[in-house]
Amino acid sequence: MESAMSEQINEQAEKMREMAQTTLDKAKEAVSKYITESQKLREKADSSVRSTYSAAKEMNERAVAFAEENVASGFELAQRLLHAKDPQEMGAVYQSHLKEQMEKMNAQFRELASAMNQPSTVDLNK
């Protein structure tokens, strides 16, 4: 009888170990899946951040280039005004410069607005 009881206790203990092992295996699998999905999400986020940074950097570089062009244009105006022969020529040079600058700045603003409206190339659902 003791032997049967001891055997029954051993069987119960073995079943408990098996259940605990199954629970442990499932927990490990769940954590592994969680870590894998977390890494995928982090990689997507990193990619999105790189894309956003790249777009912002490109936009900033373009804006700086436009500013440099506009400053150079101001120096060109000053040079042309220095060589004007009379006030009427100075007025014509200045008027021409203003027209050119307005056209140039409108084109620059359109380019920047177009770049800002470009959709992101990163698909976060991948």
PDB file of C-alpha atoms in Angstrom:
ATOM      1  CA  MET A   1       0.000   0.000   0.000  1.00  0.00           C
ATOM      2  CA  GLU A   2       2.801   2.364   0.821  1.00  0.00           C
ATOM      3  CA  SER A   3       4.372   1.414  -2.449  1.00  0.00           C
ATOM      4  CA  ALA A   4       1.158   2.187  -4.352  1.00  0.00           C
ATOM      5  CA  MET A   5       0.815   5.472  -2.526  1.00  0.00           C
ATOM      6  CA  SER A   6       4.443   6.335  -3.179  1.00  0.00           C
ATOM      7  CA  GLU A   7       3.993   5.468  -6.845  1.00  0.00           C
ATOM      8  CA  GLN A   8       0.891   7.646  -7.015  1.00  0.00           C
ATOM      9  CA  ILE A   9       2.785  10.543  -5.428  1.00  0.00           C
ATOM     10  CA  ASN A  10       5.610  10.073  -7.929  1.00  0.00           C
ATOM     11  CA  GLU A  11       3.103  10.044 -10.814  1.00  0.00           C
ATOM     12  CA  GLN A  12       1.494  13.236  -9.510  1.00  0.00           C
ATOM     13  CA  ALA A  13       4.905  14.853  -9.106  1.00  0.00           C
ATOM     14  CA  GLU A  14       5.840  13.831 -12.659  1.00  0.00           C
ATOM     15  CA  LYS A  15       2.572  15.277 -14.012  1.00  0.00           C
ATOM     16  CA  MET A  16       3.268  18.512 -12.121  1.00  0.00           C
ATOM     17  CA  ARG A  17       6.799  18.648 -13.587  1.00  0.00           C
ATOM     18  CA  GLU A  18       5.399  18.055 -17.092  1.00  0.00           C
ATOM     19  CA  MET A  19       2.786  20.787 -16.621  1.00  0.00           C
ATOM     20  CA  ALA A  20       5.427  23.143 -15.258  1.00  0.00           C
ATOM     21  CA  GLN A  21       7.740  22.304 -18.186  1.00  0.00           C
ATOM     22  CA  THR A  22       4.903  22.897 -20.678  1.00  0.00           C
ATOM     23  CA  THR A  23       4.098  26.228 -19.021  1.00  0.00           C
ATOM     24  CA  LEU A  24       7.774  27.190 -19.027  1.00  0.00           C
ATOM     25  CA  ASP A  25       8.157  26.234 -22.709  1.00  0.00           C
ATOM     26  CA  LYS A  26       5.077  28.274 -23.646  1.00  0.00           C
ATOM     27  CA  ALA A  27       6.335  31.245 -21.635  1.00  0.00           C
ATOM     28  CA  LYS A  28       9.750  31.045 -23.341  1.00  0.00           C
ATOM     29  CA  GLU A  29       8.046  30.855 -26.746  1.00  0.00           C
ATOM     30  CA  ALA A  30       5.827  33.855 -25.930  1.00  0.00           C
ATOM     31  CA  VAL A  31       8.801  35.917 -24.735  1.00  0.00           C
ATOM     32  CA  SER A  32      10.788  34.916 -27.818  1.00  0.00           C
ATOM     33  CA  LYS A  33       7.918  36.021 -30.089  1.00  0.00           C
ATOM     34  CA  TYR A  34       7.599  39.267 -28.131  1.00  0.00           C
ATOM     35  CA  ILE A  35      11.319  39.985 -28.497  1.00  0.00           C
ATOM     36  CA  THR A  36      11.247  39.154 -32.213  1.00  0.00           C
ATOM     37  CA  GLU A  37       8.254  41.439 -32.821  1.00  0.00           C
ATOM     38  CA  SER A  38       9.830  44.173 -30.685  1.00  0.00           C
ATOM     39  CA  GLN A  39      13.000  43.987 -32.777  1.00  0.00           C
ATOM     40  CA  LYS A  40      10.969  44.186 -36.000  1.00  0.00           C
ATOM     41  CA  LEU A  41       9.084  47.210 -34.681  1.00  0.00           C
ATOM     42  CA  ARG A  42      12.332  48.881 -33.583  1.00  0.00           C
ATOM     43  CA  GLU A  43      13.860  48.264 -37.016  1.00  0.00           C
ATOM     44  CA  LYS A  44      10.805  49.793 -38.701  1.00  0.00           C
ATOM     45  CA  ALA A  45      10.938  52.765 -36.338  1.00  0.00           C
ATOM     46  CA  ASP A  46      14.673  53.179 -36.991  1.00  0.00           C
ATOM     47  CA  SER A  47      14.019  53.070 -40.719  1.00  0.00           C
ATOM     48  CA  SER A  48      11.262  55.654 -40.366  1.00  0.00           C
ATOM     49  CA  VAL A  49      13.488  57.919 -38.274  1.00  0.00           C
ATOM     50  CA  ARG A  50      16.310  57.601 -40.822  1.00  0.00           C
ATOM     51  CA  SER A  51      13.889  58.399 -43.635  1.00  0.00           C
ATOM     52  CA  THR A  52      12.457  61.393 -41.795  1.00  0.00           C
ATOM     53  CA  TYR A  53      15.924  62.630 -40.856  1.00  0.00           C
ATOM     54  CA  SER A  54      17.093  62.184 -44.439  1.00  0.00           C
ATOM     55  CA  ALA A  55      14.112  64.126 -45.800  1.00  0.00           C
ATOM     56  CA  ALA A  56      14.570  66.911 -43.233  1.00  0.00           C
ATOM     57  CA  LYS A  57      18.291  67.072 -43.939  1.00  0.00           C
ATOM     58  CA  GLU A  58      17.669  67.278 -47.686  1.00  0.00           C
ATOM     59  CA  MET A  59      15.042  70.000 -47.165  1.00  0.00           C
ATOM     60  CA  ASN A  60      17.453  71.953 -44.947  1.00  0.00           C
ATOM     61  CA  GLU A  61      20.276  71.626 -47.483  1.00  0.00           C
ATOM     62  CA  ARG A  62      17.958  72.839 -50.252  1.00  0.00           C
ATOM     63  CA  ALA A  63      16.813  75.827 -48.158  1.00  0.00           C
ATOM     64  CA  VAL A  64      20.433  76.764 -47.398  1.00  0.00           C
ATOM     65  CA  ALA A  65      21.286  76.502 -51.104  1.00  0.00           C
ATOM     66  CA  PHE A  66      18.362  78.818 -51.921  1.00  0.00           C
ATOM     67  CA  ALA A  67      19.528  81.301 -49.280  1.00  0.00           C
ATOM     68  CA  GLU A  68      23.042  81.235 -50.738  1.00  0.00           C
ATOM     69  CA  GLU A  69      21.643  81.832 -54.236  1.00  0.00           C
ATOM     70  CA  ASN A  70      19.571  84.754 -52.970  1.00  0.00           C
ATOM     71  CA  VAL A  71      22.527  86.335 -51.150  1.00  0.00           C
ATOM     72  CA  ALA A  72      24.676  85.961 -54.276  1.00  0.00           C
ATOM     73  CA  SER A  73      21.889  87.589 -56.269  1.00  0.00           C
ATOM     74  CA  GLY A  74      21.955  90.540 -53.857  1.00  0.00           C
ATOM     75  CA  PHE A  75      25.691  90.981 -54.453  1.00  0.00           C
ATOM     76  CA  GLU A  76      25.115  90.785 -58.211  1.00  0.00           C
ATOM     77  CA  LEU A  77      22.511  93.544 -57.880  1.00  0.00           C
ATOM     78  CA  ALA A  78      24.961  95.707 -55.950  1.00  0.00           C
ATOM     79  CA  GLN A  79      27.593  95.133 -58.644  1.00  0.00           C
ATOM     80  CA  ARG A  80      25.148  96.047 -61.426  1.00  0.00           C
ATOM     81  CA  LEU A  81      24.002  99.140 -59.551  1.00  0.00           C
ATOM     82  CA  LEU A  82      27.625 100.277 -59.176  1.00  0.00           C
ATOM     83  CA  HIS A  83      27.999 100.204 -62.950  1.00  0.00           C
ATOM     84  CA  ALA A  84      24.741 102.019 -63.712  1.00  0.00           C
ATOM     85  CA  LYS A  85      25.337 105.284 -65.562  1.00  0.00           C
ATOM     86  CA  ASP A  86      22.397 107.266 -64.195  1.00  0.00           C
ATOM     87  CA  PRO A  87      19.414 107.055 -61.823  1.00  0.00           C
ATOM     88  CA  GLN A  88      17.094 105.799 -64.582  1.00  0.00           C
ATOM     89  CA  GLU A  89      19.424 102.890 -65.336  1.00  0.00           C
ATOM     90  CA  MET A  90      19.685 102.183 -61.601  1.00  0.00           C
ATOM     91  CA  GLY A  91      15.882 102.087 -61.390  1.00  0.00           C
ATOM     92  CA  ALA A  92      15.680  99.731 -64.381  1.00  0.00           C
ATOM     93  CA  VAL A  93      18.382  97.460 -62.928  1.00  0.00           C
ATOM     94  CA  TYR A  94      16.634  97.392 -59.559  1.00  0.00           C
ATOM     95  CA  GLN A  95      13.214  96.758 -61.105  1.00  0.00           C
ATOM     96  CA  SER A  96      14.637  93.935 -63.236  1.00  0.00           C
ATOM     97  CA  HIS A  97      16.310  92.430 -60.184  1.00  0.00           C
ATOM     98  CA  LEU A  98      13.083  92.532 -58.161  1.00  0.00           C
ATOM     99  CA  LYS A  99      11.179  90.784 -60.950  1.00  0.00           C
ATOM    100  CA  GLU A 100      13.856  88.087 -61.285  1.00  0.00           C
ATOM    101  CA  GLN A 101      14.016  87.577 -57.520  1.00  0.00           C
ATOM    102  CA  MET A 102      10.246  87.261 -57.185  1.00  0.00           C
ATOM    103  CA  GLU A 103      10.179  84.622 -59.927  1.00  0.00           C
ATOM    104  CA  LYS A 104      13.157  82.811 -58.411  1.00  0.00           C
ATOM    105  CA  MET A 105      11.709  82.861 -54.885  1.00  0.00           C
ATOM    106  CA  ASN A 106       8.311  81.660 -56.103  1.00  0.00           C
ATOM    107  CA  ALA A 107      10.043  78.726 -57.816  1.00  0.00           C
ATOM    108  CA  GLN A 108      12.040  78.030 -54.649  1.00  0.00           C
ATOM    109  CA  PHE A 109       8.916  78.068 -52.475  1.00  0.00           C
ATOM    110  CA  ARG A 110       7.093  75.775 -54.913  1.00  0.00           C
ATOM    111  CA  GLU A 111      10.022  73.347 -54.839  1.00  0.00           C
ATOM    112  CA  LEU A 112      10.151  73.321 -51.037  1.00  0.00           C
ATOM    113  CA  ALA A 113       6.360  72.927 -50.768  1.00  0.00           C
ATOM    114  CA  SER A 114       6.442  70.077 -53.257  1.00  0.00           C
ATOM    115  CA  ALA A 115       9.209  68.345 -51.316  1.00  0.00           C
ATOM    116  CA  MET A 116       7.250  68.764 -48.068  1.00  0.00           C
ATOM    117  CA  ASN A 117       4.180  67.175 -49.638  1.00  0.00           C
ATOM    118  CA  GLN A 118       6.088  64.094 -50.818  1.00  0.00           C
ATOM    119  CA  PRO A 119       4.707  60.992 -49.099  1.00  0.00           C
ATOM    120  CA  SER A 120       7.017  59.044 -46.832  1.00  0.00           C
ATOM    121  CA  THR A 121       8.738  56.137 -48.543  1.00  0.00           C
ATOM    122  CA  VAL A 122       8.699  54.035 -45.389  1.00  0.00           C
ATOM    123  CA  ASP A 123       5.863  51.510 -44.981  1.00  0.00           C
ATOM    124  CA  LEU A 124       5.461  50.789 -41.289  1.00  0.00           C
ATOM    125  CA  ASN A 125       3.138  47.873 -42.041  1.00  0.00           C
ATOM    126  CA  LYS A 126       5.889  45.737 -43.555  1.00  0.00           C
TER     127      LYS A 126
END
